[in-house]
mmCIF file of C-alpha atoms in Angstrom:
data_model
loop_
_atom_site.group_PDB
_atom_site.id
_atom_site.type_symbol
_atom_site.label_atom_id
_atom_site.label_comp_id
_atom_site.label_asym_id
_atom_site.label_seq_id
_atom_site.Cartn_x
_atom_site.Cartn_y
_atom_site.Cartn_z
ATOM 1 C CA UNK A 279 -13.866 1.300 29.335
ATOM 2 C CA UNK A 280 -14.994 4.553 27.553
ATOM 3 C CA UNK A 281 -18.146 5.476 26.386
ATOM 4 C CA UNK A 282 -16.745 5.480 22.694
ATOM 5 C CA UNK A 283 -15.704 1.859 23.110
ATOM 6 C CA UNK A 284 -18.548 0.603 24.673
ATOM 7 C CA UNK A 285 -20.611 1.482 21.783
ATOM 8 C CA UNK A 286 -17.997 -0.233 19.809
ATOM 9 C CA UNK A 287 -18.909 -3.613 20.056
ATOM 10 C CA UNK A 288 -15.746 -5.936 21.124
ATOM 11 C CA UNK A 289 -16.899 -9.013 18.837
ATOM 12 C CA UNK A 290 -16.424 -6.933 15.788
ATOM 13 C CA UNK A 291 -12.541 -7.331 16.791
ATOM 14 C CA UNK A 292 -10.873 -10.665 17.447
ATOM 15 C CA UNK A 293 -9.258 -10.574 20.671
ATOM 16 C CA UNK A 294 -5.678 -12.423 21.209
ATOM 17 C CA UNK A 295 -6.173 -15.502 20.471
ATOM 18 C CA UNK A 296 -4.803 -18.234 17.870
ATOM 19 C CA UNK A 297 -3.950 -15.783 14.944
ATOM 20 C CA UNK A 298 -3.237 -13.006 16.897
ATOM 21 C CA UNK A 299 0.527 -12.216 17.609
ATOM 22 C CA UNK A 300 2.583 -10.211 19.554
ATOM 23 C CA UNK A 301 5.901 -8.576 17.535
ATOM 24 C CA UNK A 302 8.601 -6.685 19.528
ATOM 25 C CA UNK A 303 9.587 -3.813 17.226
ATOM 26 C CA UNK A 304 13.204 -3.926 18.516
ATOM 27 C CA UNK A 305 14.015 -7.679 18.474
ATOM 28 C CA UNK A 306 11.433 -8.671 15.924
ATOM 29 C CA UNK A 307 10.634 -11.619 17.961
ATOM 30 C CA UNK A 308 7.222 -12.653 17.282
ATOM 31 C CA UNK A 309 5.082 -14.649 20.294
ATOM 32 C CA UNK A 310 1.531 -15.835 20.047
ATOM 33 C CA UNK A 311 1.002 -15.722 23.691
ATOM 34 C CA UNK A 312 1.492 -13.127 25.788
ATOM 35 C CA UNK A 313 4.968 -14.460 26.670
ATOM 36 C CA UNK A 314 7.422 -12.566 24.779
ATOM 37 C CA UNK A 315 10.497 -12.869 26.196
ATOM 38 C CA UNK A 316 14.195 -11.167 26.057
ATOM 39 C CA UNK A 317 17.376 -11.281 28.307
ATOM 40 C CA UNK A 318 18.377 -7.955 27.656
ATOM 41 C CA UNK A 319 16.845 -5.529 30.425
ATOM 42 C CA UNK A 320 16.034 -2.596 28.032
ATOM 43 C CA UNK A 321 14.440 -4.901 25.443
ATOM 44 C CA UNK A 322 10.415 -3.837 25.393
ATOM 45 C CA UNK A 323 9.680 -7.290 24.810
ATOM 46 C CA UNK A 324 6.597 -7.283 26.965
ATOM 47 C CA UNK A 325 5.101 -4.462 26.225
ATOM 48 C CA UNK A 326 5.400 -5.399 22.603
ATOM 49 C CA UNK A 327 2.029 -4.605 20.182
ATOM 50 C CA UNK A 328 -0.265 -6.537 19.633
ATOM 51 C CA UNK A 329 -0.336 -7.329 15.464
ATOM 52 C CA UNK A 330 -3.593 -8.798 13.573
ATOM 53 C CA UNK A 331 -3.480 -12.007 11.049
ATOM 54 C CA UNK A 332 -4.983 -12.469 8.010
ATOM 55 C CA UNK A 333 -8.957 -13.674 8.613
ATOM 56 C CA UNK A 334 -8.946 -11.462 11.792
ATOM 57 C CA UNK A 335 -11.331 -8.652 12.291
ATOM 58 C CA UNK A 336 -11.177 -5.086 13.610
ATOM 59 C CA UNK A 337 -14.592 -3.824 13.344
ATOM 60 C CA UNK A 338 -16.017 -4.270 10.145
ATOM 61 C CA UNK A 339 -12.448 -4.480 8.581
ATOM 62 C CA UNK A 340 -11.232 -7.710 7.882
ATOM 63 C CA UNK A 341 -7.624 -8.028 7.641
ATOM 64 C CA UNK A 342 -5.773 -9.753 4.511
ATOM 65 C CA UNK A 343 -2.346 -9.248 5.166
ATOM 66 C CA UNK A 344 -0.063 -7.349 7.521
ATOM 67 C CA UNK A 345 2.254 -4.770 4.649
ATOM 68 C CA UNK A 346 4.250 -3.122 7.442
ATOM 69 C CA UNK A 347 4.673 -3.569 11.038
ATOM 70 C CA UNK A 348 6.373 0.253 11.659
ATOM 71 C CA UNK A 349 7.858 1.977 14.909
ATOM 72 C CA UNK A 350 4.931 3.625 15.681
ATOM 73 C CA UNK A 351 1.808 1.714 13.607
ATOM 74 C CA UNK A 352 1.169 -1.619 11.859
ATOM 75 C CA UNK A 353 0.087 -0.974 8.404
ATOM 76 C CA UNK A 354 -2.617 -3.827 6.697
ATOM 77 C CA UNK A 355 -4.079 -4.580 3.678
ATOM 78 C CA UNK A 356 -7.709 -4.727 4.453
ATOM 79 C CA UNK A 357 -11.430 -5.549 3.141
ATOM 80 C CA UNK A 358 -14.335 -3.121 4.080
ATOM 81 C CA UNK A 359 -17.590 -4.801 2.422
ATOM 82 C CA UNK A 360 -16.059 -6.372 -0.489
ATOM 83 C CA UNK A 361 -13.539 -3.240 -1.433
ATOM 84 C CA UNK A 362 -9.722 -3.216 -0.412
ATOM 85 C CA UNK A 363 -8.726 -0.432 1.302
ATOM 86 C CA UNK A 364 -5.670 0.523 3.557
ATOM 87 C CA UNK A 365 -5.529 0.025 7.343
ATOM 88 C CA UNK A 366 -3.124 1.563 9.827
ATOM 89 C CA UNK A 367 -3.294 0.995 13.244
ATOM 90 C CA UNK A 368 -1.127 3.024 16.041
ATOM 91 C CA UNK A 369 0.524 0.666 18.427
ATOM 92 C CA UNK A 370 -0.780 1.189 22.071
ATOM 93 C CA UNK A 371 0.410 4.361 23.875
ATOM 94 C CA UNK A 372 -0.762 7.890 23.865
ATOM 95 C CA UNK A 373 2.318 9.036 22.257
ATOM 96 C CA UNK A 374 1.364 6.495 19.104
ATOM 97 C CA UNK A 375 -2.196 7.528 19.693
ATOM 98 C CA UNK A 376 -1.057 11.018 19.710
ATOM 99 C CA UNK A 377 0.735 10.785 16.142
ATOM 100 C CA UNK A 378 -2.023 8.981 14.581
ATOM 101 C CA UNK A 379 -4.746 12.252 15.706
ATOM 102 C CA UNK A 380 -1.814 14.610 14.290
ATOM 103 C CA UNK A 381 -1.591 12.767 10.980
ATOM 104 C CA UNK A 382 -4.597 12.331 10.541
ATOM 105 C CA UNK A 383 -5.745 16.160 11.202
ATOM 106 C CA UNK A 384 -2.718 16.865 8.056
ATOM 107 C CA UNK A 385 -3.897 14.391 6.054
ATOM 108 C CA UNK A 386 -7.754 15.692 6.327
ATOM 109 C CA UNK A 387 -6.465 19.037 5.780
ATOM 110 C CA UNK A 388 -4.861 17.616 2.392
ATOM 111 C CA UNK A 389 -8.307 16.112 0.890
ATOM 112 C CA UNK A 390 -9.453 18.877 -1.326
ATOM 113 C CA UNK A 391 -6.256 19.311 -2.965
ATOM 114 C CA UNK A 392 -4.265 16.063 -2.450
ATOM 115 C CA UNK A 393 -1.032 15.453 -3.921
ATOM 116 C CA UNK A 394 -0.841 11.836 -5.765
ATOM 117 C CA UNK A 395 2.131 11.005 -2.803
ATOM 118 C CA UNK A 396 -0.247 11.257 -0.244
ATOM 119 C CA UNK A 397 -2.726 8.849 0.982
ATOM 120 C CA UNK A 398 -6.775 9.402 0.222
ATOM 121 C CA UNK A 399 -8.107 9.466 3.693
ATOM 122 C CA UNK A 400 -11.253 7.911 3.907
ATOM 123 C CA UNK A 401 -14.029 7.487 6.917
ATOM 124 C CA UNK A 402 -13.139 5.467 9.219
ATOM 125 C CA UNK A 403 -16.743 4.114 9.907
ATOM 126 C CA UNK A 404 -19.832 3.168 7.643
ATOM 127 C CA UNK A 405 -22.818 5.471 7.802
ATOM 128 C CA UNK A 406 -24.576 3.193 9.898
ATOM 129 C CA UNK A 407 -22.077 2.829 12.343
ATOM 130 C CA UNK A 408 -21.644 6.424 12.485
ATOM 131 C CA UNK A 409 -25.427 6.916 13.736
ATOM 132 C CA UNK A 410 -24.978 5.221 16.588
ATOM 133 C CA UNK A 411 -21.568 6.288 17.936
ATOM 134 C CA UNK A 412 -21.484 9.913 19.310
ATOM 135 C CA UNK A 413 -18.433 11.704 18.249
ATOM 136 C CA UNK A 414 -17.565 15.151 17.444
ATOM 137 C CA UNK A 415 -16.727 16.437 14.026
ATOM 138 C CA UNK A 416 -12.879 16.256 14.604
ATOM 139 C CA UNK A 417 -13.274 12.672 15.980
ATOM 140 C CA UNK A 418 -14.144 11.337 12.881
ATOM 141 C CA UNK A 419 -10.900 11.072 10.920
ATOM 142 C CA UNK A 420 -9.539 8.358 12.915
ATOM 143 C CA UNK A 421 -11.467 4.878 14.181
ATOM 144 C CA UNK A 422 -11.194 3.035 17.626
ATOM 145 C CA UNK A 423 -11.714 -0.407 18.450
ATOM 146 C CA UNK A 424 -11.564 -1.861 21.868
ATOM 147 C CA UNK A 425 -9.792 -5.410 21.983
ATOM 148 C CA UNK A 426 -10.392 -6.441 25.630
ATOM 149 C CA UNK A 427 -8.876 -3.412 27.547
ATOM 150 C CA UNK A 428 -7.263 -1.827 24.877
ATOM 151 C CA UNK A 429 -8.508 0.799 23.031
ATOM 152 C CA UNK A 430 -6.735 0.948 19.332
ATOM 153 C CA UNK A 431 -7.102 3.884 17.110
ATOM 154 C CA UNK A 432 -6.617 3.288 13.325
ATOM 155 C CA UNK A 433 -7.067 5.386 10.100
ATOM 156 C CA UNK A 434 -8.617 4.091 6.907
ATOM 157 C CA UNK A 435 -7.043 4.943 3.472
ATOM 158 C CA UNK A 436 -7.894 4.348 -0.039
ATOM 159 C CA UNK A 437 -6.213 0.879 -1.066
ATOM 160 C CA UNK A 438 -2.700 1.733 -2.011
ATOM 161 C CA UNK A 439 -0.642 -0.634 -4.148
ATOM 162 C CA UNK A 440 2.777 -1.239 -3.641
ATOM 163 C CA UNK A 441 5.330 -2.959 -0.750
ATOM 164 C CA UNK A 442 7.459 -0.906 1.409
ATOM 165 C CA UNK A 443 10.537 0.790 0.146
ATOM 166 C CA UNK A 444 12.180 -1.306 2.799
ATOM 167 C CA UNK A 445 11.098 -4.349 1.381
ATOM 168 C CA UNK A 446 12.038 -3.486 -2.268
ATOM 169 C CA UNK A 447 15.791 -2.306 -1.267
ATOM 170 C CA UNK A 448 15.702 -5.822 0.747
ATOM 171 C CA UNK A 449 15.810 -7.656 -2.835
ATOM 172 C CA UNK A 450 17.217 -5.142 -4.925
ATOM 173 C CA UNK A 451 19.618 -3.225 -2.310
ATOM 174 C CA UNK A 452 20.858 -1.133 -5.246
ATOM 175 C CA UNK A 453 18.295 0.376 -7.615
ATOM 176 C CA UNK A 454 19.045 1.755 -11.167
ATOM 177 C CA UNK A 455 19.724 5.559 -10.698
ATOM 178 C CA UNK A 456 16.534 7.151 -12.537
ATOM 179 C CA UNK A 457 14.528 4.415 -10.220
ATOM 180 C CA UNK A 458 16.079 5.880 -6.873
ATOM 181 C CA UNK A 459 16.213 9.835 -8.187
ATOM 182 C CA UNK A 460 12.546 10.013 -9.009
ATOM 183 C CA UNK A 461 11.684 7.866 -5.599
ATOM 184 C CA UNK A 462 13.137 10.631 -3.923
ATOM 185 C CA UNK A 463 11.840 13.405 -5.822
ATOM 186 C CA UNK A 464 8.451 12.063 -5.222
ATOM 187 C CA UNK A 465 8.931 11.706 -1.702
ATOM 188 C CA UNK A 466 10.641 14.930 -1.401
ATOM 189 C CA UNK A 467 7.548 16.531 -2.622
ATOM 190 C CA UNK A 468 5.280 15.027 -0.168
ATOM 191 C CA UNK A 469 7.687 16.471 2.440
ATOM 192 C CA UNK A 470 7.608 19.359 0.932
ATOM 193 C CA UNK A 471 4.033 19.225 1.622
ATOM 194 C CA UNK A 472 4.405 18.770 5.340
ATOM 195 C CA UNK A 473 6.821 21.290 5.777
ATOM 196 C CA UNK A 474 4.037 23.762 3.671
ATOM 197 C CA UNK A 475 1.727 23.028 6.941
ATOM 198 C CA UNK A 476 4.780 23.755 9.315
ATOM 199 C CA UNK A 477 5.275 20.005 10.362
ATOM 200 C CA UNK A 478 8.306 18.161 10.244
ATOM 201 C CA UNK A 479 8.776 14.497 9.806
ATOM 202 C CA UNK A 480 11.470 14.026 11.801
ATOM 203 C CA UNK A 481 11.768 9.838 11.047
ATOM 204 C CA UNK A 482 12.273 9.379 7.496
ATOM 205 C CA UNK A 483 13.324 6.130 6.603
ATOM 206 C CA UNK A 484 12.671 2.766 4.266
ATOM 207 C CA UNK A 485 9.469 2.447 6.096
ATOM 208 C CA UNK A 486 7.999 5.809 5.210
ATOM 209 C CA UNK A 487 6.757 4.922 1.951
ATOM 210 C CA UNK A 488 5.000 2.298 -0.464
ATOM 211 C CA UNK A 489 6.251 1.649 -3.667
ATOM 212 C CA UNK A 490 5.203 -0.024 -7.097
ATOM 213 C CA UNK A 491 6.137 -0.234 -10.652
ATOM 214 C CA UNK A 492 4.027 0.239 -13.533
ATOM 215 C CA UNK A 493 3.809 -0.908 -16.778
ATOM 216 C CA UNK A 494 6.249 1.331 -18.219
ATOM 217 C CA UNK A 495 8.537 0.548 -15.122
ATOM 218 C CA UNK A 496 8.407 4.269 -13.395
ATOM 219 C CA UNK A 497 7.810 3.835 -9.763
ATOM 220 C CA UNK A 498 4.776 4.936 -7.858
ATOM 221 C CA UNK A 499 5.524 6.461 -4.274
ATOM 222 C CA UNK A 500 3.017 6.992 -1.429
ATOM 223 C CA UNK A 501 3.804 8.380 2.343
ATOM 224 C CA UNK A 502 2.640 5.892 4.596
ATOM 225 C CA UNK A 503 3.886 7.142 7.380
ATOM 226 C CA UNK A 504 4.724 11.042 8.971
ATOM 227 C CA UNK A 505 6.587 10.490 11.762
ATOM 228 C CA UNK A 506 6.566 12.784 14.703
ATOM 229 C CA UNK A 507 4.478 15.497 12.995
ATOM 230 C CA UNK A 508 6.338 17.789 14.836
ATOM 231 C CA UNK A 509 5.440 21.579 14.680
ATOM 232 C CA UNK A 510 8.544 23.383 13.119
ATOM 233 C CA UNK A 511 10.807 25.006 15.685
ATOM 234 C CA UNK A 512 9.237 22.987 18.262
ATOM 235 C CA UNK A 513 11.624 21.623 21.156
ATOM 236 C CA UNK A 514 12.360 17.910 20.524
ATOM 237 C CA UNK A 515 11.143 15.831 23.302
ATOM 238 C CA UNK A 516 12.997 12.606 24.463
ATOM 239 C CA UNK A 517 9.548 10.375 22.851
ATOM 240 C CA UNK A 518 9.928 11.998 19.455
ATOM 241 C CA UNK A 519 13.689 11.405 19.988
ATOM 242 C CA UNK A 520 13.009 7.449 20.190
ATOM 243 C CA UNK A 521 10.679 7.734 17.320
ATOM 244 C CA UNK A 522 13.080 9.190 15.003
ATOM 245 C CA UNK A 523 16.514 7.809 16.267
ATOM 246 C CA UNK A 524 17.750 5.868 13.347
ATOM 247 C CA UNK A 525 20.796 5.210 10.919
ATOM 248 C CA UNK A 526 18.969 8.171 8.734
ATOM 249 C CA UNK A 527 18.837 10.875 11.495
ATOM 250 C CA UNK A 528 20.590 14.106 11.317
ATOM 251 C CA UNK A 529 23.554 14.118 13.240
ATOM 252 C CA UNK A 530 22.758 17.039 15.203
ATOM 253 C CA UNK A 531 19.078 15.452 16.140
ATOM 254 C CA UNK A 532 18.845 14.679 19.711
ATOM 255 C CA UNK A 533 16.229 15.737 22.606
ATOM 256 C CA UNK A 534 15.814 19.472 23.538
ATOM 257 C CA UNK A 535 17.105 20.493 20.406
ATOM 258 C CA UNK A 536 15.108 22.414 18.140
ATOM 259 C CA UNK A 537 13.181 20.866 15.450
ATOM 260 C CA UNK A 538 14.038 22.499 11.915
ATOM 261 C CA UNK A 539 12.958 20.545 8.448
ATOM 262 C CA UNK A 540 16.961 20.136 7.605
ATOM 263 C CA UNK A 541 16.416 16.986 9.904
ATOM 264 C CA UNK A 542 14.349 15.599 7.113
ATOM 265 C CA UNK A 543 15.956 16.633 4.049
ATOM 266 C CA UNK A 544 19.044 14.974 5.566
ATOM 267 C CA UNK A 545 17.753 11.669 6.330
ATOM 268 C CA UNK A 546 16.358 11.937 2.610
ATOM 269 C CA UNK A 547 19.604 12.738 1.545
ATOM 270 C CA UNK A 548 21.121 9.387 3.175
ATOM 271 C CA UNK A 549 18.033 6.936 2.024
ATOM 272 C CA UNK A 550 18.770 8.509 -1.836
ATOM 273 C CA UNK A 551 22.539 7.756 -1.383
ATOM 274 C CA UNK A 552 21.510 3.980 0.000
ATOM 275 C CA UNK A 553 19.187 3.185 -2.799
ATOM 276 C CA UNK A 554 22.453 4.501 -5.731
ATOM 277 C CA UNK A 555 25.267 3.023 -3.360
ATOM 278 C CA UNK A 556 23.603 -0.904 -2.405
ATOM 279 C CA UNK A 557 23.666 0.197 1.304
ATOM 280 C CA UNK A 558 24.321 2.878 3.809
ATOM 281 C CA UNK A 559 26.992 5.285 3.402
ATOM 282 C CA UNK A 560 29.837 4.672 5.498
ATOM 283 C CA UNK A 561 30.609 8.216 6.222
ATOM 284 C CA UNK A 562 29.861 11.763 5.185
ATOM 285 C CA UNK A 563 30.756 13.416 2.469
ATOM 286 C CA UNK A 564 29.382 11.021 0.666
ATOM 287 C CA UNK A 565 31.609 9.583 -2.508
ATOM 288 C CA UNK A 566 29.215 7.288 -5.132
ATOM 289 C CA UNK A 567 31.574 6.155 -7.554
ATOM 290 C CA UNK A 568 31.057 7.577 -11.225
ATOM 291 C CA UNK A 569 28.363 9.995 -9.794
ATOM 292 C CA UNK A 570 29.945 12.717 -9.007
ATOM 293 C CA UNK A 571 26.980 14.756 -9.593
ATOM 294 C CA UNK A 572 24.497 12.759 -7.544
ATOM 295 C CA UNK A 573 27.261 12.963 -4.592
ATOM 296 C CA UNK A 574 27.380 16.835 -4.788
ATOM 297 C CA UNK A 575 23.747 16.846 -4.599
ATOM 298 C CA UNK A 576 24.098 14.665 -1.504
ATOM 299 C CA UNK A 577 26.573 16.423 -0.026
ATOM 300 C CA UNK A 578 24.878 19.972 -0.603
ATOM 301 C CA UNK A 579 21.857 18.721 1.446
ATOM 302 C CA UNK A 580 23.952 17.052 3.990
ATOM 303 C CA UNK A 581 25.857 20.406 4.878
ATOM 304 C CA UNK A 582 22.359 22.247 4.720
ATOM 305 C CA UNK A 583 23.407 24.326 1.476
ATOM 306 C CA UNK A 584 20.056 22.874 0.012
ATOM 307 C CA UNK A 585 18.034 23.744 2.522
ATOM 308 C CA UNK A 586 14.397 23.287 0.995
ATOM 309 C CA UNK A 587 12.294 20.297 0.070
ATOM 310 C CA UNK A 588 11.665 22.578 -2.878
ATOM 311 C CA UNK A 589 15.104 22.907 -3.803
ATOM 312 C CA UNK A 590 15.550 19.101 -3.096
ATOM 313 C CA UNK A 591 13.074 18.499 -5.514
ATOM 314 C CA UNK A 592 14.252 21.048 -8.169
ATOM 315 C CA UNK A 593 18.121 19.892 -8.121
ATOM 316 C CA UNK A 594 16.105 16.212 -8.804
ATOM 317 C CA UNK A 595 14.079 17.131 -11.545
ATOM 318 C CA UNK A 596 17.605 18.833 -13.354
ATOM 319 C CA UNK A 597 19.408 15.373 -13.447
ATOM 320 C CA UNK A 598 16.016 13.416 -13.614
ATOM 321 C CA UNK A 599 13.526 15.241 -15.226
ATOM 322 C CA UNK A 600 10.066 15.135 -13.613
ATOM 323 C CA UNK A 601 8.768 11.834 -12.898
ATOM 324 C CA UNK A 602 7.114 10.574 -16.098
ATOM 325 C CA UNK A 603 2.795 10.672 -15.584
ATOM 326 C CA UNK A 604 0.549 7.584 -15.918
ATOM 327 C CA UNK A 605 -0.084 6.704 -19.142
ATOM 328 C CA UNK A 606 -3.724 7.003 -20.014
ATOM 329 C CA UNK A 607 -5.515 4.039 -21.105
ATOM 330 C CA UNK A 608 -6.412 4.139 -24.618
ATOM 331 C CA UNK A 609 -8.550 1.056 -24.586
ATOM 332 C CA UNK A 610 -12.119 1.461 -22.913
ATOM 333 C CA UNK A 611 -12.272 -0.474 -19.717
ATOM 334 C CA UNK A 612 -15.144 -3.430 -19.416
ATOM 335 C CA UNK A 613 -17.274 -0.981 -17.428
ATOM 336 C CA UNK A 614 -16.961 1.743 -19.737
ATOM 337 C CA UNK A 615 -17.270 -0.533 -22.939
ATOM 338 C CA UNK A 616 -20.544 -2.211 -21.139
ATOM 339 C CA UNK A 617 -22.206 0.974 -20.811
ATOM 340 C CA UNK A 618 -21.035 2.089 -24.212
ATOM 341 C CA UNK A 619 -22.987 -1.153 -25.533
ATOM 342 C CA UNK A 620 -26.149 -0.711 -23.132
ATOM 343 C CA UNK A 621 -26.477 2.565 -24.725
ATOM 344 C CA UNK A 622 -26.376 1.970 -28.217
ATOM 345 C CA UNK A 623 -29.162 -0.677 -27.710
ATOM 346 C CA UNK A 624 -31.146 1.519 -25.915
ATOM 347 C CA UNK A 625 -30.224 4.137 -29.046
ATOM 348 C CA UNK A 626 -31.216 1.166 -31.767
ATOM 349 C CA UNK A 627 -34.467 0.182 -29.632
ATOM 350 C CA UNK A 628 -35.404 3.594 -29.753
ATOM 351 C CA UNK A 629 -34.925 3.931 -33.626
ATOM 352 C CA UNK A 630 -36.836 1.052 -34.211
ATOM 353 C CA UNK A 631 -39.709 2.162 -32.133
ATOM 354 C CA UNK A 632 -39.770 5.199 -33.771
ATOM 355 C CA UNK A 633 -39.735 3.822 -37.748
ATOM 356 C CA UNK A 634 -42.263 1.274 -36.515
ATOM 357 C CA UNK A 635 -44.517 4.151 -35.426
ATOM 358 C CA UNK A 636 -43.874 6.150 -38.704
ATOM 359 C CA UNK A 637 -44.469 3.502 -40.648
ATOM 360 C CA UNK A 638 -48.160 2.760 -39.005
ATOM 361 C CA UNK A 639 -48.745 5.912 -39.274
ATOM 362 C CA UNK A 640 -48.144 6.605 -42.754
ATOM 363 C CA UNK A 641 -50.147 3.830 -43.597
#
């Protein structure tokens, strides 16, 4: 075992046990001990993650529920000392490890000025777990945890509200138009993001992103996931391949191609036209009925005449508009309103002192 785990204590993580289960990401199968099973000969059954329950631990995390269990990470909803937070932890493997180090080094780089579709990275240890473990600077954006002779890596976001896109299309598989354009306007600008650091997805899908309503019903998107982070014009190697293979990919994505962000735009392209069409489109060009606008759109990205995030977002915003802010809260909260009230007692006290004194005085 490393050094780094060692000083990582392993009864700060449950090991497999009861709760713990193992999920194949292929079959879905699920197996509590150590048995998975398939027939088929290229299933990865057996090397299948590893995925933590609810009341389980990963050092001081404690997990409440599993949000996403994703090709390359299981994403939790977690409690560090009382406060939710966001957990994501890369499935065993360098290559998983090696996507977690990437995003995380983008995501750190997007602190000081960070887009509201991007997570809030936060530190992965408390201060007093950071004075005994001996890291470098750059170490610090992700977390490890040793569960018997694994080693997992994890990041640790602000607590993000919302289910998976994937889960949301799974009980509404067709979603009003405004509802799908400005979910992939705001996604498009996150990408837009990447691509600004000269990374490319490369694996955009209904598991890429986190969604919720508010109270005036606009949606609420955050990136949960980057994919390959894949420097642009960089050769595509047969592990980002398997990463990114899905109904969404480009059709001319395959390995020792070169990497190029049209890849992305065009899986965008076919999640927008499954969220206004109920499902998948069939085949390219692609024809929504009484949308003939929307399909052009499509169609333009498809055949690499938009061939910008930017311009993505900016054909978007002409048939959407921009996606409507947050409404401000006009009402103080109970916080504010309490220390509103503290201080005009304090104000009143004061007042009276003051007349009391005044009045001794003049007498």
């Amino acid at each position: 075992m490393s050094v780094i785990a060692s000083q990582l204590a392993p009864h700060h993580v449950s090991g497999p046990g009861y709760f713990m289960q193992q999920h194949c990401l292929e079959c879905r199968k699920t197996n509590p001990n150590q048995n998975t099973f398939c027939q088929r000969a290229t299933c990865p059954a057996e090397q299948s993650p590893w995925v933590l329950e609810p009341g389980e631990w990963i050092e001081n995390l404690e997990i409440v529920r599993v949000v996403l269990i994703g090709r390359a990470a299981t994403i939790y909803q977690a409690r560090r000392n009382s406060q939710l937070v966001t957990l994501k932890v890369a499935h065993p493997g360098q290559r998983f490890k090696q996507h977690l180090e990437d995003e995380a080094q983008f995501l750190k780089s997007q602190r000081k000025d960070r887009l509201v579709y991007l997570p809030l990275l936060l530190d992965p240890y408390t201060k007093d777990a950071q004075k005994r473990l001996v890291l470098s600077e750059d170490d610090w954006s992700y977390g490890r945890a040793a569960i018997h002779d694994t080693l997992l890596y994890f990041l640790v976001f602000e607590h993000i509200e919302g289910e998976p896109l994937r889960d949301l299309l799974s009980k509404r598989p067709q979603l009003w138009s405004y509802h799908a354009g400005w979910i992939t306007q705001s996604m498009a600008i996150a990408i837009q993001e990447l691509h600004e650091s000269q990374l490319l997805h490369l694996a955009i899908s209904d598991e890429s992103a986190l969604v919720t309503f508010d109270g005036d019903d606009v949606p609420r998107v955050v990136m949960i996931d980057f994919g390959t982070v894949l420097h642009k014009g960089d050769q595509i190697s047969d592990k980002s391949y398997q990463l990114a293979q899905s109904a969404y990919s480009a059709t001319d994505l395959r390995p020792g191609s070169t990497s190029s962000p049209h890849a992305d735009l065009y899986s965008l392209a076919i999640l927008f036209a499954q969220m206004l069409l109920g499902s998948l489109p069939a085949s390219t060009p692609v024809n929504i009925p009484s949308m003939s606008k929307l399909s052009a759109i499509i169609n333009r990205v498809l055949t690499a005449q938009i061939s910008s995030a930017a311009d993505f977002t900016a054909e978007l915003k002409q048939v959407f508009g921009v996606v409507p802010e947050p409404r401000t809260n006009r009402w103080l909260t109970g916080a504010t309103t309490l220390h509103v009230t503290i201080a005009l007692l304090g104000m009143t006290f004061l007042a009276l002192v003051a007349l009391t004194l005044y009045n001794a005085f003049m007498l």
